[in-house]
JSON list of C-alpha atoms and ligand atoms in Angstrom, two decimals:
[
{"chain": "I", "resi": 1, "resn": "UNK", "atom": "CA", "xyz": [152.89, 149.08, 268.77]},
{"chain": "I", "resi": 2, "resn": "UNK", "atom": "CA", "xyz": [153.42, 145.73, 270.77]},
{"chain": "I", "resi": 3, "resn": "UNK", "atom": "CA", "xyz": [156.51, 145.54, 272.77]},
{"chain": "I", "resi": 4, "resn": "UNK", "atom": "CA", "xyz": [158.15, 141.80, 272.17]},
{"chain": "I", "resi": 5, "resn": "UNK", "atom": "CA", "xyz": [161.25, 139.70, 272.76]},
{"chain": "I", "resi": 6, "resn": "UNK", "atom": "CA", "xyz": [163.10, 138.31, 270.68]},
{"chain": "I", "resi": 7, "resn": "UNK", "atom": "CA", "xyz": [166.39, 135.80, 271.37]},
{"chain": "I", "resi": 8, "resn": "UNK", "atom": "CA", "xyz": [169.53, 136.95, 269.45]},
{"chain": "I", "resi": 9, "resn": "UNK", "atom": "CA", "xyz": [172.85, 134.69, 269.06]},
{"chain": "I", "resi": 10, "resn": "UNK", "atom": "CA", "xyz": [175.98, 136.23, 268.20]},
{"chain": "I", "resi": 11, "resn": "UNK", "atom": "CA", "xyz": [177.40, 133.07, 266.45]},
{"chain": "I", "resi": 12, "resn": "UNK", "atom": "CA", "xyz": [180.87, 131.75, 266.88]},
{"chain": "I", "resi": 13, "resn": "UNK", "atom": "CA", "xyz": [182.09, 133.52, 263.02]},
{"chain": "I", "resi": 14, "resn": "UNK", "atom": "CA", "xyz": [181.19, 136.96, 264.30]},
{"chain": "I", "resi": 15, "resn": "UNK", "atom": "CA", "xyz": [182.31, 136.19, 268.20]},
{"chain": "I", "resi": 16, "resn": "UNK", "atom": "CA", "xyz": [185.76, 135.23, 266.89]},
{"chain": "I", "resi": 17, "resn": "UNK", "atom": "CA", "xyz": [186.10, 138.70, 265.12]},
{"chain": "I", "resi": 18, "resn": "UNK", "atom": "CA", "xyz": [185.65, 140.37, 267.88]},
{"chain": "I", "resi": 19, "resn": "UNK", "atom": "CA", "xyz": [182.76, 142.11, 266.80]},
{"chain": "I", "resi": 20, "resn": "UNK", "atom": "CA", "xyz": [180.09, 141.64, 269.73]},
{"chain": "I", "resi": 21, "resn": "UNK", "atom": "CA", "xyz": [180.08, 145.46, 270.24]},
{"chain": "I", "resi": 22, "resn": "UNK", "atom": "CA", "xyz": [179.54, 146.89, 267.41]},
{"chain": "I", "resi": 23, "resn": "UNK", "atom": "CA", "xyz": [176.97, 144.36, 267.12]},
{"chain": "I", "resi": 24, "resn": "UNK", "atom": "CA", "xyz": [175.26, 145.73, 270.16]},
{"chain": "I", "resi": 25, "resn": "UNK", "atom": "CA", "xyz": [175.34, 148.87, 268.97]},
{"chain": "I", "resi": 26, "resn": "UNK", "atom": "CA", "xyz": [172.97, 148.03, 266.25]},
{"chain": "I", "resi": 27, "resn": "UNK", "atom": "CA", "xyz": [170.75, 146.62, 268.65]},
{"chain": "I", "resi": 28, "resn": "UNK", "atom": "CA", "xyz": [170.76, 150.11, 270.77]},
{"chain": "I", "resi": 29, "resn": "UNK", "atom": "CA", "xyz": [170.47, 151.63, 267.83]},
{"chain": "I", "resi": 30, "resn": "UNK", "atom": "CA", "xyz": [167.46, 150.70, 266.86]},
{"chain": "I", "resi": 31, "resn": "UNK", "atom": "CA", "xyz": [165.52, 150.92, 270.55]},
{"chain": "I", "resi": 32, "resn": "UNK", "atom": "CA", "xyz": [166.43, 147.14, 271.25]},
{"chain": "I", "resi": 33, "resn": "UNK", "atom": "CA", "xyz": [167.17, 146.64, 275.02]},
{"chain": "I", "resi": 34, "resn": "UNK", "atom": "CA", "xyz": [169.47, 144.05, 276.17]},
{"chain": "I", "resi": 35, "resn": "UNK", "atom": "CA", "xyz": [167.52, 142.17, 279.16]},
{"chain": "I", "resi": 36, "resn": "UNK", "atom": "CA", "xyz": [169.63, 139.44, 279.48]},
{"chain": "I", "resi": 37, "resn": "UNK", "atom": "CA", "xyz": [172.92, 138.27, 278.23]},
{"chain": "I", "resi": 38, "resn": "UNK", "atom": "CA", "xyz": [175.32, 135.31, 278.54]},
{"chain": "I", "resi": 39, "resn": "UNK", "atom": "CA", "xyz": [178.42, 134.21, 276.41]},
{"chain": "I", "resi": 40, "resn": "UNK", "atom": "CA", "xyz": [178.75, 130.42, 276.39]},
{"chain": "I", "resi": 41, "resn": "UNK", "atom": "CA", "xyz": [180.33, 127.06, 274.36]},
{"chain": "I", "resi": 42, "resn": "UNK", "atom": "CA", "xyz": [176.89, 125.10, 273.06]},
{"chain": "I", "resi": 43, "resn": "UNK", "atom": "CA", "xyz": [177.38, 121.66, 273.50]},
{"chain": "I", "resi": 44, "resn": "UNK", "atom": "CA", "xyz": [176.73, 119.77, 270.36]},
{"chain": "I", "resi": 45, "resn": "UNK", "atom": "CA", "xyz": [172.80, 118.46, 272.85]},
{"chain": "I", "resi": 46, "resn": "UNK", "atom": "CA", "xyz": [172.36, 122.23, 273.46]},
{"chain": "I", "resi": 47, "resn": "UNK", "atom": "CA", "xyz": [172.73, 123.27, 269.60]},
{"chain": "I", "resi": 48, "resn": "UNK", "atom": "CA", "xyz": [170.49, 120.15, 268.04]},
{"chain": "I", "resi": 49, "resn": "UNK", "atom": "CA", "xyz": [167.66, 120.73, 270.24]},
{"chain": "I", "resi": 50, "resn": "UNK", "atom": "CA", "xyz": [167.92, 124.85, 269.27]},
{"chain": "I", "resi": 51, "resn": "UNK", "atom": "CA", "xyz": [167.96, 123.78, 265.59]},
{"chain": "I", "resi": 52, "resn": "UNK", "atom": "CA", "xyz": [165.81, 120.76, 266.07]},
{"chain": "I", "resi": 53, "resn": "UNK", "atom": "CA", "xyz": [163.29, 122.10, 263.62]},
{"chain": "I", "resi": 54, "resn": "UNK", "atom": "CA", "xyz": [165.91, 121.67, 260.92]},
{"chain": "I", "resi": 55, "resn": "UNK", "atom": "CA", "xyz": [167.00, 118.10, 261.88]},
{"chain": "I", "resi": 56, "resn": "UNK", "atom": "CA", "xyz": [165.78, 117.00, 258.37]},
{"chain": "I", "resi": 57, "resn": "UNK", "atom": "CA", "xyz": [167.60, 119.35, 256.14]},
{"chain": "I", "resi": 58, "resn": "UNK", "atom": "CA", "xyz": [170.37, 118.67, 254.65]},
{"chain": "I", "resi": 59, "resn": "UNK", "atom": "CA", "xyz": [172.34, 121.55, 256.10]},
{"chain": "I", "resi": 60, "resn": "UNK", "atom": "CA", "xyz": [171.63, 120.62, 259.59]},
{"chain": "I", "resi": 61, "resn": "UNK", "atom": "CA", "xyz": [174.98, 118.61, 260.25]},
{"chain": "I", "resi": 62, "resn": "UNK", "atom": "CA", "xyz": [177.05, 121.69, 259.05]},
{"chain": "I", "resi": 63, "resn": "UNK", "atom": "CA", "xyz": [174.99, 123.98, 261.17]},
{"chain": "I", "resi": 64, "resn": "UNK", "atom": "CA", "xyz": [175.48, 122.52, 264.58]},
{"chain": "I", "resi": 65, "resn": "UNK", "atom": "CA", "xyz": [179.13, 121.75, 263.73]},
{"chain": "I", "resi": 66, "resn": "UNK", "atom": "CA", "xyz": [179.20, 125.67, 263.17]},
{"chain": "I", "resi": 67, "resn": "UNK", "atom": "CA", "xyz": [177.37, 126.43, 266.06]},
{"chain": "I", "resi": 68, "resn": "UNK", "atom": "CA", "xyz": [180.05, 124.23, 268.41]},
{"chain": "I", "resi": 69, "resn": "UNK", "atom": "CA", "xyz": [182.52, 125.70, 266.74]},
{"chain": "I", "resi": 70, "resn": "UNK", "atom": "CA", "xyz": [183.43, 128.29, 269.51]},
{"chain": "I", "resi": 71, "resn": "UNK", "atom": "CA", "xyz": [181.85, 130.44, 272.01]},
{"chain": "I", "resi": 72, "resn": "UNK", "atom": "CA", "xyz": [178.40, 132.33, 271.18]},
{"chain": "I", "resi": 73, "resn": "UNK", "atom": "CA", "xyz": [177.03, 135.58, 272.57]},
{"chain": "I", "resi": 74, "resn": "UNK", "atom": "CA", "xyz": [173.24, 134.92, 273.88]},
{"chain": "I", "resi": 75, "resn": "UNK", "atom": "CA", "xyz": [170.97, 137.44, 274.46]},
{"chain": "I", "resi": 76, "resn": "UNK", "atom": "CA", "xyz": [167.10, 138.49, 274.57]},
{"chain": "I", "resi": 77, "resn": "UNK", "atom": "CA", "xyz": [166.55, 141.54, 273.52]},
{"chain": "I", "resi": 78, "resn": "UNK", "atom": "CA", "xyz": [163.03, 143.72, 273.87]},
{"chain": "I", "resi": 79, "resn": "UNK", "atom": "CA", "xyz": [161.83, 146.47, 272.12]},
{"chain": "I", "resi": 80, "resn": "UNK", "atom": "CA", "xyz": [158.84, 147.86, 269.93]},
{"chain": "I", "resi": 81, "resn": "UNK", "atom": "CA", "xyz": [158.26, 145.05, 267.08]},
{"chain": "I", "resi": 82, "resn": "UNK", "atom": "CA", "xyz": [162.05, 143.09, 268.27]},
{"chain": "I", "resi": 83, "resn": "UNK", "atom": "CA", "xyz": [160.94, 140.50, 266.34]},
{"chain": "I", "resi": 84, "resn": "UNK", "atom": "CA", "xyz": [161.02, 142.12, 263.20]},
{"chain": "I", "resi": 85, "resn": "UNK", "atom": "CA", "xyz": [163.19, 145.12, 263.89]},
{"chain": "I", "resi": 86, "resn": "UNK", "atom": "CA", "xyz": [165.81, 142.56, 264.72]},
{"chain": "I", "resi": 87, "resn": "UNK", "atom": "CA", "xyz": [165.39, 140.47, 261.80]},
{"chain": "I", "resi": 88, "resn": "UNK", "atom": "CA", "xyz": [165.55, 143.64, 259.45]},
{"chain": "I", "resi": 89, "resn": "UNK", "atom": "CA", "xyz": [168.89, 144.06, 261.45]},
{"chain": "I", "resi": 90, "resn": "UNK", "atom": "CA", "xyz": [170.49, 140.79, 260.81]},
{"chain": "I", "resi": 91, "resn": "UNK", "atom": "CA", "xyz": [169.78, 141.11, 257.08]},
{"chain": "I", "resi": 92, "resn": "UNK", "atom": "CA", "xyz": [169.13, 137.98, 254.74]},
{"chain": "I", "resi": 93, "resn": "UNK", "atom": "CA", "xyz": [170.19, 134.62, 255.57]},
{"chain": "I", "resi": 94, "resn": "UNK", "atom": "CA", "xyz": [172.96, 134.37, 252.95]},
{"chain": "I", "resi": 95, "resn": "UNK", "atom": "CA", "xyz": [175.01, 137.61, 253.08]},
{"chain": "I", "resi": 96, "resn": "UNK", "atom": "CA", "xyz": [175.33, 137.59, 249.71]},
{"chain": "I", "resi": 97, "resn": "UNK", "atom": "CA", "xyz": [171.89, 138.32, 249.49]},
{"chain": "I", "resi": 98, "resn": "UNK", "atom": "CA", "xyz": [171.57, 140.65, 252.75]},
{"chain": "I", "resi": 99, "resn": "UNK", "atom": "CA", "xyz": [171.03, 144.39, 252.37]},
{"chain": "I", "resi": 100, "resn": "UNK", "atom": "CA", "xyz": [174.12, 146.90, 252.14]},
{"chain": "I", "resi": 101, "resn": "UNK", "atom": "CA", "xyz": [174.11, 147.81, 256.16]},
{"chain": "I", "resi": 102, "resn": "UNK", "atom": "CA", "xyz": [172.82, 144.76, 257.34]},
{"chain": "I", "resi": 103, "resn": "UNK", "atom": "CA", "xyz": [174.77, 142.80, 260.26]},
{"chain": "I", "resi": 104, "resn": "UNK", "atom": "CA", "xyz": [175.15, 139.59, 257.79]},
{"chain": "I", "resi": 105, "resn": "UNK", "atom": "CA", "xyz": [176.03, 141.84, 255.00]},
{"chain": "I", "resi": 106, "resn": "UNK", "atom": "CA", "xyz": [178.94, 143.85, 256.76]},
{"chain": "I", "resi": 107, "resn": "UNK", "atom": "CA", "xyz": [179.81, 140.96, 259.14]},
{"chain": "I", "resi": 108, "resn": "UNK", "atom": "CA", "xyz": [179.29, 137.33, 258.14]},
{"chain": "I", "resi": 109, "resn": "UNK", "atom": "CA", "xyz": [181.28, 135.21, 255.23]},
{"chain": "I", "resi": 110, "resn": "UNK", "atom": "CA", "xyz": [178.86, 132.69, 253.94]},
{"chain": "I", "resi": 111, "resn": "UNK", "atom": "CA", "xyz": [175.50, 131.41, 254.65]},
{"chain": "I", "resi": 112, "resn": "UNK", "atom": "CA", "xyz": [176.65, 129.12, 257.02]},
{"chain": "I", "resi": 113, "resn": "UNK", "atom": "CA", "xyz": [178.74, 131.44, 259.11]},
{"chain": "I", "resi": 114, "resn": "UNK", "atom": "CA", "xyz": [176.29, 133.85, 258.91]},
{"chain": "I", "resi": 115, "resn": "UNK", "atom": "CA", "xyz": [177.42, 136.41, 261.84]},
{"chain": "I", "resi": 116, "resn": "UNK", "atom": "CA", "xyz": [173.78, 136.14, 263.59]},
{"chain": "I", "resi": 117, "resn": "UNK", "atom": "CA", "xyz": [170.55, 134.09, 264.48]},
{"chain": "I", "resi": 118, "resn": "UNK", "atom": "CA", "xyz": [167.09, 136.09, 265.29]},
{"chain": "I", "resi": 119, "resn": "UNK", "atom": "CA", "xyz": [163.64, 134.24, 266.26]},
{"chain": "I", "resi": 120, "resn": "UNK", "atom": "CA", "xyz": [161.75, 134.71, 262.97]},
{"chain": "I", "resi": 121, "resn": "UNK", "atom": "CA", "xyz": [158.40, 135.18, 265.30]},
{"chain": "I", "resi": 122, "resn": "UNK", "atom": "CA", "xyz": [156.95, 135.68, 268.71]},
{"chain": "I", "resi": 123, "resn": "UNK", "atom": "CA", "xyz": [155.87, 132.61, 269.64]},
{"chain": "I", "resi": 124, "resn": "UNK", "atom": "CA", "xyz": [158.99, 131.06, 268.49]},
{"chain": "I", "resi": 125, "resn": "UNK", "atom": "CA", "xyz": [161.36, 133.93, 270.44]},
{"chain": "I", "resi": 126, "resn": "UNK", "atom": "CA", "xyz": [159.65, 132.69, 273.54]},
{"chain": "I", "resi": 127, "resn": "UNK", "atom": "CA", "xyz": [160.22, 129.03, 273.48]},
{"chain": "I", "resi": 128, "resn": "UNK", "atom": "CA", "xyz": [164.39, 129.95, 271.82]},
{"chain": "I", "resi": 129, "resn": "UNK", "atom": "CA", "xyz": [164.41, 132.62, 275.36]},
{"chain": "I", "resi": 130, "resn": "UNK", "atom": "CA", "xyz": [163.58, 129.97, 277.42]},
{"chain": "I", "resi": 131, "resn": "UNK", "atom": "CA", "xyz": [165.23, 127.31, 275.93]},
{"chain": "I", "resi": 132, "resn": "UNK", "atom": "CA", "xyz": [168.79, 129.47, 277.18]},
{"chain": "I", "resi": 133, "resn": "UNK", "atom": "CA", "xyz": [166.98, 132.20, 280.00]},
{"chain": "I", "resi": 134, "resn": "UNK", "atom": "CA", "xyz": [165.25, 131.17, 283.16]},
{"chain": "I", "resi": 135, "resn": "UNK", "atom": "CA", "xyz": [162.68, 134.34, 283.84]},
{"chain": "J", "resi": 201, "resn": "LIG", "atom": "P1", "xyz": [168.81, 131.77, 261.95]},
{"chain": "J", "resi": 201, "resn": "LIG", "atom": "O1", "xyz": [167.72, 130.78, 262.31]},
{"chain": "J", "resi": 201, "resn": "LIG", "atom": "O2", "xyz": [170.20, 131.26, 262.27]},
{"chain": "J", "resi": 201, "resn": "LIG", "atom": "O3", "xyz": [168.53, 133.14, 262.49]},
{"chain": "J", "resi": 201, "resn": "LIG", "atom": "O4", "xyz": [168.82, 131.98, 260.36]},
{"chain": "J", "resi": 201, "resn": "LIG", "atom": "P2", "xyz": [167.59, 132.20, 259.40]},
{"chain": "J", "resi": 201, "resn": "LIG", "atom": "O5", "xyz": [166.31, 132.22, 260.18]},
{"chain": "J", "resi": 201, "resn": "LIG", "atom": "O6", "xyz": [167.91, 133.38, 258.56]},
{"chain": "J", "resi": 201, "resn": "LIG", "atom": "O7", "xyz": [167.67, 130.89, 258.51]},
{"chain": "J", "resi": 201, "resn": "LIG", "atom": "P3", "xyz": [167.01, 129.43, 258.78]},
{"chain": "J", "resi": 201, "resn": "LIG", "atom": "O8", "xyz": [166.26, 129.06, 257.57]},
{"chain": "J", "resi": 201, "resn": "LIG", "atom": "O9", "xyz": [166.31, 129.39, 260.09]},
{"chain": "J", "resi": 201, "resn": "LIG", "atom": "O10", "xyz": [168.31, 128.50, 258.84]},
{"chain": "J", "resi": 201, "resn": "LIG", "atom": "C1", "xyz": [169.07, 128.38, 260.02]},
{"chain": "J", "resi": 201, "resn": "LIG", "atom": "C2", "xyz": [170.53, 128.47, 259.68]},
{"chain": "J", "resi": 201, "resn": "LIG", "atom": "O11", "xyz": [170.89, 127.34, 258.90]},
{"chain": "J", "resi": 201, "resn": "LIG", "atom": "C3", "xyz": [171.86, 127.70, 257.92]},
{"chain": "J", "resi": 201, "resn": "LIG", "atom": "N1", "xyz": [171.35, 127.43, 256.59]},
{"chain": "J", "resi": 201, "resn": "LIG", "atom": "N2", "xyz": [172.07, 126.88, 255.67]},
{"chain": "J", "resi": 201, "resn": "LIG", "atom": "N3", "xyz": [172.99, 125.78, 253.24]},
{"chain": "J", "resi": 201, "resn": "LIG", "atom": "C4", "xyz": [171.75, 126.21, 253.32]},
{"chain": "J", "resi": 201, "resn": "LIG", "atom": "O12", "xyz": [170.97, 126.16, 252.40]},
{"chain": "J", "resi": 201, "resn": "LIG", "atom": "C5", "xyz": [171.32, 126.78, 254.58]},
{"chain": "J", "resi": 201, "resn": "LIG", "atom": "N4", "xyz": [170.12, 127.25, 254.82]},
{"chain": "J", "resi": 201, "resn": "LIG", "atom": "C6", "xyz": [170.15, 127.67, 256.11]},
{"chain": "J", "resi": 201, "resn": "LIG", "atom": "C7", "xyz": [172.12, 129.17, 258.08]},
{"chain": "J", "resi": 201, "resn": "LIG", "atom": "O13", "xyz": [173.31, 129.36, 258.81]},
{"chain": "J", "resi": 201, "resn": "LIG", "atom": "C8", "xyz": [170.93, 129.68, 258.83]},
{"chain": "J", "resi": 201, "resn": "LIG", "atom": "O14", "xyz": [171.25, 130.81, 259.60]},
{"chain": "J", "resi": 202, "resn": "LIG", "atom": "MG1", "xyz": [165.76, 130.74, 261.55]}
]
């Protein structure tokens, strides 16, 4: 089993109900260790160049207005498989379509406030750690 990072945002929807902790919990849960952490506002730069690999769809506007809306909980987290243990986590992208236990399912309102982000792969989780982490 490879041990990975992955970089986890608790976005500004699940931040504002207060639900960071029982969020981490999950993560502990499941053998995910918190190696860095950092609550922060994006700036509007910050959250385009996260996304930037959605600057041409349609919901990228709505996104990074989302993603400004209010603080965000940052964090890298490391584990057997975090990559995919995380993403099974977080549940689909739309909670309406996210598993019954799932963070988006028990957390997040709509596919746009959708409670979490995860890296979708290793390669990608270590440019998105670096992009907010210094080693
Ligand atoms: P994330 O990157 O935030 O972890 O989410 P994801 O991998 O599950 O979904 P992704 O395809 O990477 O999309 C990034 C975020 O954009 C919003 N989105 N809206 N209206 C739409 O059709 C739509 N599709 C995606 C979501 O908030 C999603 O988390
Ligand atoms: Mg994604």
């Amino acid at each position: 089993m490879a041990i990975e990072r992955t970089l986890s945002i608790i976005k500004p929807d699940a931040v504002a109900k207060n639900v960071i902790g029982q969020i981490y919990s999950r993560f502990e849960g499941a053998g995910l260790k918190i190696v860095a952490a950092r609550m922060t506002q994006l700036s509007r730069e910050q959250a385009e160049g996260f996304y930037a690999a959605h600057k041409e769809r349609g919901f990228f506007k709505d996104l990074v207005d989302f993603m400004v809306s209010g603080p965000v909980m940052i964090q890298a987290l490391e584990g057997e498989n975090a990559v995919a243990v995380h993403r099974d986590l977080m549940g689909a992208t739309d909670p309406k379509k996210a598993d019954k236990g799932t963070i988006r399912a028990d957390f997040a309102d709509s596919i746009d406030a959708n409670a979490v982000h995860g890296s979708d792969a290793v390669d990608a989780a270590a440019i998105e750690i670096a992009y907010f982490f210094s080693k």
